CSV table of N, CA, C and O in Angstrom, one decimal:
chain,number,residue,atom,x,y,z
Y,1,MET,N,0.8,-1.2,0.0
Y,1,MET,CA,0.0,0.0,0.0
Y,1,MET,C,0.9,1.3,0.0
Y,1,MET,O,0.6,2.2,-0.8
Y,2,TYR,N,1.8,1.3,0.9
Y,2,TYR,CA,2.7,2.5,1.0
Y,2,TYR,C,3.6,2.7,-0.3
Y,2,TYR,O,3.8,3.8,-0.7
Y,3,LYS,N,3.9,1.5,-0.8
Y,3,LYS,CA,4.7,1.5,-2.0
Y,3,LYS,C,4.0,2.2,-3.2
Y,3,LYS,O,4.5,3.0,-3.9
Y,4,LYS,N,2.7,1.9,-3.3
Y,4,LYS,CA,1.8,2.5,-4.3
Y,4,LYS,C,1.7,4.0,-4.1
Y,4,LYS,O,1.7,4.8,-5.0
Y,5,ILE,N,1.6,4.4,-2.8
Y,5,ILE,CA,1.4,5.8,-2.5
Y,5,ILE,C,2.7,6.6,-2.9
Y,5,ILE,O,2.7,7.6,-3.5
Y,6,LEU,N,3.9,6.0,-2.6
Y,6,LEU,CA,5.1,6.6,-2.9
Y,6,LEU,C,5.3,6.7,-4.4
Y,6,LEU,O,5.8,7.7,-4.9
Y,7,ILE,N,4.9,5.7,-5.1
Y,7,ILE,CA,5.1,5.7,-6.6
Y,7,ILE,C,4.2,6.8,-7.1
Y,7,ILE,O,4.6,7.6,-8.0
Y,8,ALA,N,2.9,6.9,-6.7
Y,8,ALA,CA,2.0,7.9,-7.1
Y,8,ALA,C,2.5,9.3,-6.8
Y,8,ALA,O,2.4,10.3,-7.6
Y,9,ALA,N,3.1,9.5,-5.6
Y,9,ALA,CA,3.6,10.8,-5.2
Y,9,ALA,C,4.8,11.2,-6.1
Y,9,ALA,O,4.9,12.3,-6.5
Y,10,GLY,N,5.6,10.2,-6.4
Y,10,GLY,CA,6.8,10.5,-7.3
Y,10,GLY,C,6.3,10.9,-8.7
Y,10,GLY,O,6.9,11.8,-9.3
Y,11,LEU,N,5.3,10.2,-9.2
Y,11,LEU,CA,4.8,10.6,-10.5
Y,11,LEU,C,4.2,11.9,-10.5
Y,11,LEU,O,4.4,12.7,-11.4
Y,12,ALA,N,3.5,12.3,-9.5
Y,12,ALA,CA,2.8,13.6,-9.4
Y,12,ALA,C,3.9,14.7,-9.3
Y,12,ALA,O,3.8,15.7,-9.9
Y,13,ALA,N,5.0,14.4,-8.5
Y,13,ALA,CA,6.0,15.4,-8.4
Y,13,ALA,C,6.7,15.6,-9.7
Y,13,ALA,O,7.2,16.7,-10.0
Y,14,ALA,N,6.8,14.6,-10.5
Y,14,ALA,CA,7.5,14.7,-11.8
Y,14,ALA,C,6.7,15.7,-12.8
Y,14,ALA,O,7.2,16.2,-13.7
Y,15,LEU,N,5.4,15.8,-12.5
Y,15,LEU,CA,4.6,16.6,-13.4
Y,15,LEU,C,4.6,18.1,-12.9
Y,15,LEU,O,4.1,19.0,-13.7
Y,16,ILE,N,5.1,18.4,-11.7
Y,16,ILE,CA,5.1,19.8,-11.2
Y,16,ILE,C,6.3,20.5,-12.0
Y,16,ILE,O,7.4,20.0,-12.1
Y,17,PRO,N,6.0,21.7,-12.5
Y,17,PRO,CA,7.1,22.4,-13.2
Y,17,PRO,C,8.3,22.6,-12.3
Y,17,PRO,O,8.2,22.8,-11.1
Y,18,VAL,N,9.5,22.6,-12.8
Y,18,VAL,CA,10.7,22.8,-12.1
Y,18,VAL,C,10.7,24.2,-11.5
Y,18,VAL,O,10.4,25.1,-12.3
Y,19,ALA,N,11.1,24.3,-10.3
Y,19,ALA,CA,11.2,25.7,-9.7
Y,19,ALA,C,12.2,26.5,-10.5
Y,19,ALA,O,13.2,26.1,-10.8
Y,20,GLY,N,11.8,27.7,-10.8
Y,20,GLY,CA,12.7,28.6,-11.5
Y,20,GLY,C,12.5,28.5,-13.0
Y,20,GLY,O,13.1,29.3,-13.7
Y,21,ALA,N,11.8,27.5,-13.5
Y,21,ALA,CA,11.6,27.4,-14.9
Y,21,ALA,C,10.8,28.6,-15.4
Y,21,ALA,O,9.8,29.0,-14.7
Y,22,VAL,N,11.2,29.2,-16.5
Y,22,VAL,CA,10.6,30.4,-17.0
Y,22,VAL,C,9.8,30.1,-18.3
Y,22,VAL,O,10.4,29.5,-19.2
Y,23,GLU,N,8.6,30.6,-18.3
Y,23,GLU,CA,7.8,30.4,-19.5
Y,23,GLU,C,8.1,31.6,-20.5
Y,23,GLU,O,8.0,32.7,-20.1
Y,24,GLY,N,8.4,31.2,-21.7
Y,24,GLY,CA,8.7,32.3,-22.7
Y,24,GLY,C,7.5,32.7,-23.5
Y,24,GLY,O,6.5,31.9,-23.6
Y,25,SER,N,7.5,33.9,-23.9
Y,25,SER,CA,6.4,34.5,-24.7
Y,25,SER,C,7.0,35.0,-26.1
Y,25,SER,O,7.9,35.8,-26.1
Y,26,ALA,N,6.5,34.4,-27.1
Y,26,ALA,CA,6.9,34.8,-28.5
Y,26,ALA,C,6.6,36.3,-28.7
Y,26,ALA,O,7.4,37.0,-29.4
Y,27,ASP,N,5.5,36.7,-28.2
Y,27,ASP,CA,5.1,38.1,-28.4
Y,27,ASP,C,6.1,39.1,-27.7
Y,27,ASP,O,6.6,40.0,-28.3
Y,28,ALA,N,6.5,38.7,-26.5
Y,28,ALA,CA,7.5,39.5,-25.8
Y,28,ALA,C,8.9,39.4,-26.5
Y,28,ALA,O,9.6,40.4,-26.6
Y,29,GLY,N,9.2,38.2,-27.0
Y,29,GLY,CA,10.5,38.0,-27.7
Y,29,GLY,C,10.5,38.9,-28.9
Y,29,GLY,O,11.6,39.4,-29.3
Y,30,SER,N,9.4,39.1,-29.6
Y,30,SER,CA,9.4,39.9,-30.8
Y,30,SER,C,9.7,41.4,-30.5
Y,30,SER,O,10.1,42.1,-31.4
Y,31,LYS,N,9.5,41.8,-29.2
Y,31,LYS,CA,9.8,43.1,-28.8
Y,31,LYS,C,11.2,43.3,-28.2
Y,31,LYS,O,11.7,44.4,-27.9
Y,32,LYS,N,11.9,42.1,-28.1
Y,32,LYS,CA,13.3,42.1,-27.5
Y,32,LYS,C,14.3,41.7,-28.4
Y,32,LYS,O,15.5,41.6,-28.1
Y,33,ASN,N,14.0,41.5,-29.7
Y,33,ASN,CA,15.0,41.0,-30.6
Y,33,ASN,C,15.8,42.0,-31.4
Y,33,ASN,O,16.5,41.6,-32.3
Y,34,SER,N,15.8,43.3,-31.0
Y,34,SER,CA,16.5,44.3,-31.8
Y,34,SER,C,18.0,44.0,-31.8
Y,34,SER,O,18.7,44.3,-32.8
Y,35,MET,N,18.6,43.4,-30.8
Y,35,MET,CA,20.0,43.1,-30.8
Y,35,MET,C,20.3,41.8,-31.6
Y,35,MET,O,21.5,41.6,-31.8
Y,36,CYS,N,19.3,41.1,-32.0
Y,36,CYS,CA,19.5,39.9,-32.8
Y,36,CYS,C,19.4,40.1,-34.3
Y,36,CYS,O,20.2,39.6,-35.1
Y,37,ILE,N,18.4,41.0,-34.7
Y,37,ILE,CA,18.1,41.1,-36.1
Y,37,ILE,C,19.2,41.8,-36.9
Y,37,ILE,O,19.3,41.6,-38.1
Y,38,GLY,N,20.1,42.6,-36.3
Y,38,GLY,CA,21.1,43.2,-37.0
Y,38,GLY,C,22.1,42.3,-37.7
Y,38,GLY,O,22.8,42.6,-38.7
Y,39,CYS,N,22.2,41.1,-37.2
Y,39,CYS,CA,23.0,40.0,-37.8
Y,39,CYS,C,22.2,38.8,-38.3
Y,39,CYS,O,22.4,38.4,-39.4
Y,40,HIS,N,21.3,38.3,-37.4
Y,40,HIS,CA,20.7,37.1,-37.7
Y,40,HIS,C,19.5,37.2,-38.7
Y,40,HIS,O,19.0,36.1,-39.1
Y,41,ALA,N,19.1,38.4,-39.1
Y,41,ALA,CA,18.0,38.5,-40.0
Y,41,ALA,C,18.5,38.8,-41.4
Y,41,ALA,O,17.7,39.1,-42.3
Y,42,ILE,N,19.8,38.9,-41.6
Y,42,ILE,CA,20.4,39.3,-42.9
Y,42,ILE,C,20.9,38.0,-43.6
Y,42,ILE,O,21.8,37.4,-43.2
Y,43,PRO,N,20.2,37.6,-44.7
Y,43,PRO,CA,20.6,36.4,-45.4
Y,43,PRO,C,22.1,36.5,-45.9
Y,43,PRO,O,22.5,37.5,-46.5
Y,44,GLY,N,22.9,35.4,-45.6
Y,44,GLY,CA,24.2,35.4,-46.0
Y,44,GLY,C,25.2,36.3,-45.3
Y,44,GLY,O,26.3,36.4,-45.7
Y,45,TYR,N,24.7,36.9,-44.2
Y,45,TYR,CA,25.6,37.9,-43.5
Y,45,TYR,C,26.8,37.2,-42.8
Y,45,TYR,O,26.7,36.0,-42.3
Y,46,LYS,N,27.9,37.8,-42.9
Y,46,LYS,CA,29.2,37.3,-42.3
Y,46,LYS,C,29.7,38.4,-41.4
Y,46,LYS,O,29.7,39.6,-41.8
Y,47,SER,N,30.1,38.1,-40.2
Y,47,SER,CA,30.7,39.1,-39.3
Y,47,SER,C,32.2,38.9,-39.4
Y,47,SER,O,32.7,37.9,-39.8
Y,48,SER,N,32.9,39.9,-39.0
Y,48,SER,CA,34.3,39.9,-39.1
Y,48,SER,C,35.0,40.1,-37.8
Y,48,SER,O,36.2,40.5,-37.7
Y,49,PHE,N,34.4,39.8,-36.7
Y,49,PHE,CA,35.0,39.9,-35.4
Y,49,PHE,C,34.7,38.6,-34.6
Y,49,PHE,O,33.5,38.3,-34.5
Y,50,PRO,N,35.6,37.9,-34.1
Y,50,PRO,CA,37.1,38.1,-34.2
Y,50,PRO,C,37.7,37.6,-35.5
Y,50,PRO,O,38.8,37.9,-35.8
Y,51,SER,N,36.9,36.8,-36.2
Y,51,SER,CA,37.3,36.4,-37.6
Y,51,SER,C,36.1,36.3,-38.4
Y,51,SER,O,35.0,36.5,-37.9
Y,52,VAL,N,36.2,36.0,-39.7
Y,52,VAL,CA,35.1,36.0,-40.6
Y,52,VAL,C,34.2,34.8,-40.1
Y,52,VAL,O,34.7,33.7,-40.0
Y,53,TYR,N,33.0,35.1,-39.9
Y,53,TYR,CA,32.1,34.1,-39.3
Y,53,TYR,C,30.7,34.1,-40.0
Y,53,TYR,O,30.2,35.2,-40.1
Y,54,GLN,N,30.3,33.0,-40.5
Y,54,GLN,CA,29.0,33.0,-41.2
Y,54,GLN,C,27.9,33.0,-40.1
Y,54,GLN,O,27.8,32.1,-39.3
Y,55,VAL,N,27.1,34.0,-40.1
Y,55,VAL,CA,26.0,34.2,-39.1
Y,55,VAL,C,24.8,33.4,-39.5
Y,55,VAL,O,24.3,33.5,-40.6
Y,56,PRO,N,24.4,32.5,-38.6
Y,56,PRO,CA,23.2,31.6,-39.0
Y,56,PRO,C,21.9,32.4,-38.9
Y,56,PRO,O,21.7,33.3,-38.1
Y,57,MET,N,21.0,32.0,-39.7
Y,57,MET,CA,19.6,32.4,-39.6
Y,57,MET,C,19.0,31.6,-38.5
Y,57,MET,O,19.1,30.4,-38.5
Y,58,ILE,N,18.4,32.3,-37.5
Y,58,ILE,CA,17.9,31.5,-36.3
Y,58,ILE,C,16.4,31.4,-36.2
Y,58,ILE,O,15.9,30.6,-35.4
Y,59,LYS,N,15.7,32.1,-37.1
Y,59,LYS,CA,14.2,32.0,-37.0
Y,59,LYS,C,13.8,30.6,-37.5
Y,59,LYS,O,14.3,30.1,-38.5
Y,60,GLY,N,13.0,30.0,-36.7
Y,60,GLY,CA,12.5,28.6,-37.0
Y,60,GLY,C,13.4,27.5,-36.3
Y,60,GLY,O,13.1,26.4,-36.4
Y,61,GLN,N,14.5,27.9,-35.7
Y,61,GLN,CA,15.3,27.0,-34.9
Y,61,GLN,C,14.5,26.5,-33.7
Y,61,GLN,O,13.5,27.2,-33.3
Y,62,SER,N,14.8,25.4,-33.2
Y,62,SER,CA,14.1,24.9,-32.0
Y,62,SER,C,14.3,25.9,-30.8
Y,62,SER,O,15.4,26.4,-30.6
Y,63,ALA,N,13.2,26.2,-30.1
Y,63,ALA,CA,13.3,27.1,-29.0
Y,63,ALA,C,14.3,26.5,-28.0
Y,63,ALA,O,15.0,27.3,-27.4
Y,64,LYS,N,14.3,25.2,-27.8
Y,64,LYS,CA,15.2,24.6,-26.8
Y,64,LYS,C,16.7,24.9,-27.2
Y,64,LYS,O,17.5,25.2,-26.4
Y,65,TYR,N,16.9,24.8,-28.5
Y,65,TYR,CA,18.3,25.0,-29.0
Y,65,TYR,C,18.7,26.5,-28.8
Y,65,TYR,O,19.8,26.8,-28.3
Y,66,ILE,N,17.8,27.4,-29.1
Y,66,ILE,CA,18.1,28.8,-28.9
Y,66,ILE,C,18.4,29.1,-27.4
Y,66,ILE,O,19.3,29.8,-27.1
Y,67,GLU,N,17.5,28.6,-26.6
Y,67,GLU,CA,17.7,28.8,-25.1
Y,67,GLU,C,19.0,28.2,-24.7
Y,67,GLU,O,19.8,28.9,-23.9
Y,68,SER,N,19.3,27.0,-25.1
Y,68,SER,CA,20.6,26.4,-24.7
Y,68,SER,C,21.8,27.2,-25.2
Y,68,SER,O,22.8,27.3,-24.4
Y,69,ALA,N,21.7,27.6,-26.4
Y,69,ALA,CA,22.9,28.4,-27.0
Y,69,ALA,C,23.1,29.7,-26.2
Y,69,ALA,O,24.2,30.0,-25.9
Y,70,LEU,N,22.0,30.4,-26.0
Y,70,LEU,CA,22.1,31.7,-25.3
Y,70,LEU,C,22.6,31.5,-23.8
Y,70,LEU,O,23.5,32.3,-23.4
Y,71,GLU,N,22.2,30.4,-23.2
Y,71,GLU,CA,22.7,30.2,-21.8
Y,71,GLU,C,24.1,29.8,-21.9
Y,71,GLU,O,24.9,30.2,-21.0
Y,72,ALA,N,24.6,29.0,-22.9
Y,72,ALA,CA,26.0,28.7,-23.0
Y,72,ALA,C,26.8,29.9,-23.3
Y,72,ALA,O,27.9,30.0,-22.7
Y,73,TYR,N,26.4,30.8,-24.1
Y,73,TYR,CA,27.1,32.1,-24.3
Y,73,TYR,C,27.2,32.9,-23.0
Y,73,TYR,O,28.2,33.4,-22.7
Y,74,ARG,N,26.1,32.9,-22.3
Y,74,ARG,CA,26.1,33.7,-21.1
Y,74,ARG,C,27.0,33.1,-20.0
Y,74,ARG,O,27.7,33.9,-19.3
Y,75,LYS,N,27.1,31.8,-20.0
Y,75,LYS,CA,28.0,31.2,-19.0
Y,75,LYS,C,29.5,31.2,-19.5
Y,75,LYS,O,30.4,30.8,-18.7
Y,76,GLY,N,29.7,31.5,-20.8
Y,76,GLY,CA,31.1,31.5,-21.3
Y,76,GLY,C,31.5,30.1,-21.9
Y,76,GLY,O,32.6,29.9,-22.2
Y,77,GLU,N,30.5,29.2,-22.0
Y,77,GLU,CA,30.8,27.9,-22.6
Y,77,GLU,C,30.9,27.9,-24.1
Y,77,GLU,O,31.4,27.0,-24.7
Y,78,ARG,N,30.3,29.0,-24.7
Y,78,ARG,CA,30.5,29.2,-26.1
Y,78,ARG,C,31.4,30.5,-26.2
Y,78,ARG,O,31.2,31.4,-25.4
Y,79,SER,N,32.2,30.6,-27.2
Y,79,SER,CA,33.2,31.6,-27.2
Y,79,SER,C,33.1,32.8,-28.0
Y,79,SER,O,33.9,33.7,-28.0
Y,80,HIS,N,32.1,32.9,-28.9
Y,80,HIS,CA,32.0,34.1,-29.8
Y,80,HIS,C,31.8,35.4,-28.9
Y,80,HIS,O,30.9,35.5,-28.2
Y,81,PRO,N,32.8,36.3,-29.0
Y,81,PRO,CA,32.8,37.5,-28.1
Y,81,PRO,C,31.5,38.3,-28.2
Y,81,PRO,O,31.0,38.8,-27.2
Y,82,THR,N,31.0,38.6,-29.4
Y,82,THR,CA,29.8,39.4,-29.5
Y,82,THR,C,28.6,38.7,-28.9
Y,82,THR,O,27.9,39.4,-28.2
Y,83,MET,N,28.5,37.4,-29.2
Y,83,MET,CA,27.3,36.7,-28.6
Y,83,MET,C,27.4,36.6,-27.1
Y,83,MET,O,26.4,36.7,-26.4
Y,84,ARG,N,28.6,36.4,-26.6
Y,84,ARG,CA,28.8,36.4,-25.1
Y,84,ARG,C,28.4,37.7,-24.5
Y,84,ARG,O,27.7,37.7,-23.5
Y,85,GLY,N,28.8,38.8,-25.1
Y,85,GLY,CA,28.4,40.1,-24.6
Y,85,GLY,C,26.9,40.3,-24.6
Y,85,GLY,O,26.3,40.8,-23.7
Y,86,VAL,N,26.3,39.9,-25.7
Y,86,VAL,CA,24.8,40.1,-25.8
Y,86,VAL,C,24.1,39.2,-24.8
Y,86,VAL,O,23.3,39.6,-24.0
Y,87,ALA,N,24.5,37.9,-24.7
Y,87,ALA,CA,23.9,37.0,-23.8
Y,87,ALA,C,24.1,37.3,-22.3
Y,87,ALA,O,23.2,37.1,-21.5
Y,88,GLN,N,25.2,37.9,-22.0
Y,88,GLN,CA,25.4,38.3,-20.6
Y,88,GLN,C,24.5,39.4,-20.1
Y,88,GLN,O,24.3,39.5,-18.9
Y,89,GLY,N,23.9,40.1,-21.0
Y,89,GLY,CA,23.0,41.2,-20.7
Y,89,GLY,C,21.5,40.7,-20.7
Y,89,GLY,O,20.6,41.5,-20.4
Y,90,LEU,N,21.3,39.4,-20.9
Y,90,LEU,CA,20.0,38.9,-20.9
Y,90,LEU,C,19.6,38.2,-19.6
Y,90,LEU,O,20.4,37.5,-19.0
Y,91,SER,N,18.3,38.4,-19.2
Y,91,SER,CA,17.8,37.7,-18.0
Y,91,SER,C,17.3,36.4,-18.5
Y,91,SER,O,17.2,36.1,-19.7
Y,92,ASP,N,17.0,35.5,-17.5
Y,92,ASP,CA,16.3,34.2,-17.8
Y,92,ASP,C,15.1,34.4,-18.6
Y,92,ASP,O,14.8,33.7,-19.6
Y,93,GLN,N,14.3,35.5,-18.2
Y,93,GLN,CA,13.0,35.7,-18.9
Y,93,GLN,C,13.3,36.2,-20.4
Y,93,GLN,O,12.6,35.8,-21.3
Y,94,ASP,N,14.3,37.0,-20.6
Y,94,ASP,CA,14.7,37.5,-21.9
Y,94,ASP,C,15.0,36.3,-22.8
Y,94,ASP,O,14.6,36.2,-24.0
Y,95,ILE,N,15.8,35.4,-22.3
Y,95,ILE,CA,16.2,34.2,-23.0
Y,95,ILE,C,15.0,33.3,-23.4
Y,95,ILE,O,14.9,32.9,-24.5
Y,96,ALA,N,14.1,33.1,-22.4
Y,96,ALA,CA,12.9,32.3,-22.7
Y,96,ALA,C,12.1,33.0,-23.7
Y,96,ALA,O,11.5,32.3,-24.6
Y,97,ASP,N,11.9,34.3,-23.7
Y,97,ASP,CA,11.1,35.0,-24.6
Y,97,ASP,C,11.7,35.0,-26.0
Y,97,ASP,O,11.0,34.7,-27.0
Y,98,LEU,N,13.0,35.2,-26.1
Y,98,LEU,CA,13.7,35.1,-27.4
Y,98,LEU,C,13.6,33.7,-28.0
Y,98,LEU,O,13.4,33.6,-29.2
Y,99,ALA,N,13.8,32.7,-27.2
Y,99,ALA,CA,13.7,31.3,-27.6
Y,99,ALA,C,12.3,31.0,-28.1
Y,99,ALA,O,12.1,30.4,-29.2
Y,100,ALA,N,11.3,31.5,-27.4
Y,100,ALA,CA,9.9,31.3,-27.9
Y,100,ALA,C,9.7,32.0,-29.2
Y,100,ALA,O,9.0,31.4,-30.1
Y,101,TYR,N,10.2,33.2,-29.4
Y,101,TYR,CA,10.0,33.9,-30.6
Y,101,TYR,C,10.7,33.3,-31.8
Y,101,TYR,O,10.1,33.0,-32.8
Y,102,TYR,N,12.0,33.0,-31.6
Y,102,TYR,CA,12.7,32.4,-32.7
Y,102,TYR,C,12.4,30.9,-32.9
Y,102,TYR,O,12.6,30.4,-34.0
Y,103,GLY,N,11.8,30.3,-32.0
Y,103,GLY,CA,11.3,28.9,-32.1
Y,103,GLY,C,10.1,28.8,-32.9
Y,103,GLY,O,9.6,27.7,-33.2
Y,104,THR,N,9.4,29.9,-33.2
Y,104,THR,CA,8.2,29.8,-34.1
Y,104,THR,C,8.6,30.0,-35.5
Y,104,THR,O,9.6,30.7,-35.8
Y,105,LYS,N,7.8,29.5,-36.4
Y,105,LYS,CA,8.2,29.7,-37.9
Y,105,LYS,C,7.5,30.8,-38.5
Y,105,LYS,O,6.6,31.4,-38.1
């Protein structure tokens, strides 16, 4: 009997959102993307700092991918200096909103 209760409690706990998880809003992200569109909205754009770099189009990418990439830049796990600078200025909510926006097609 107790084993069934513990299993049920464990399953219920797994369905509760993780504390601190932030829900992104595509609408809010569309108002926060000004620092992104200067590079990521130009087809074929290449940046030249610190070296010539083909800038990817990010619209339509997976929201989870965008969120993971921005968090990695913010933590310094990805090394592009411009992206690190941009990401370090973003809050968790900003990242969630931008990921929701760019994760839509």
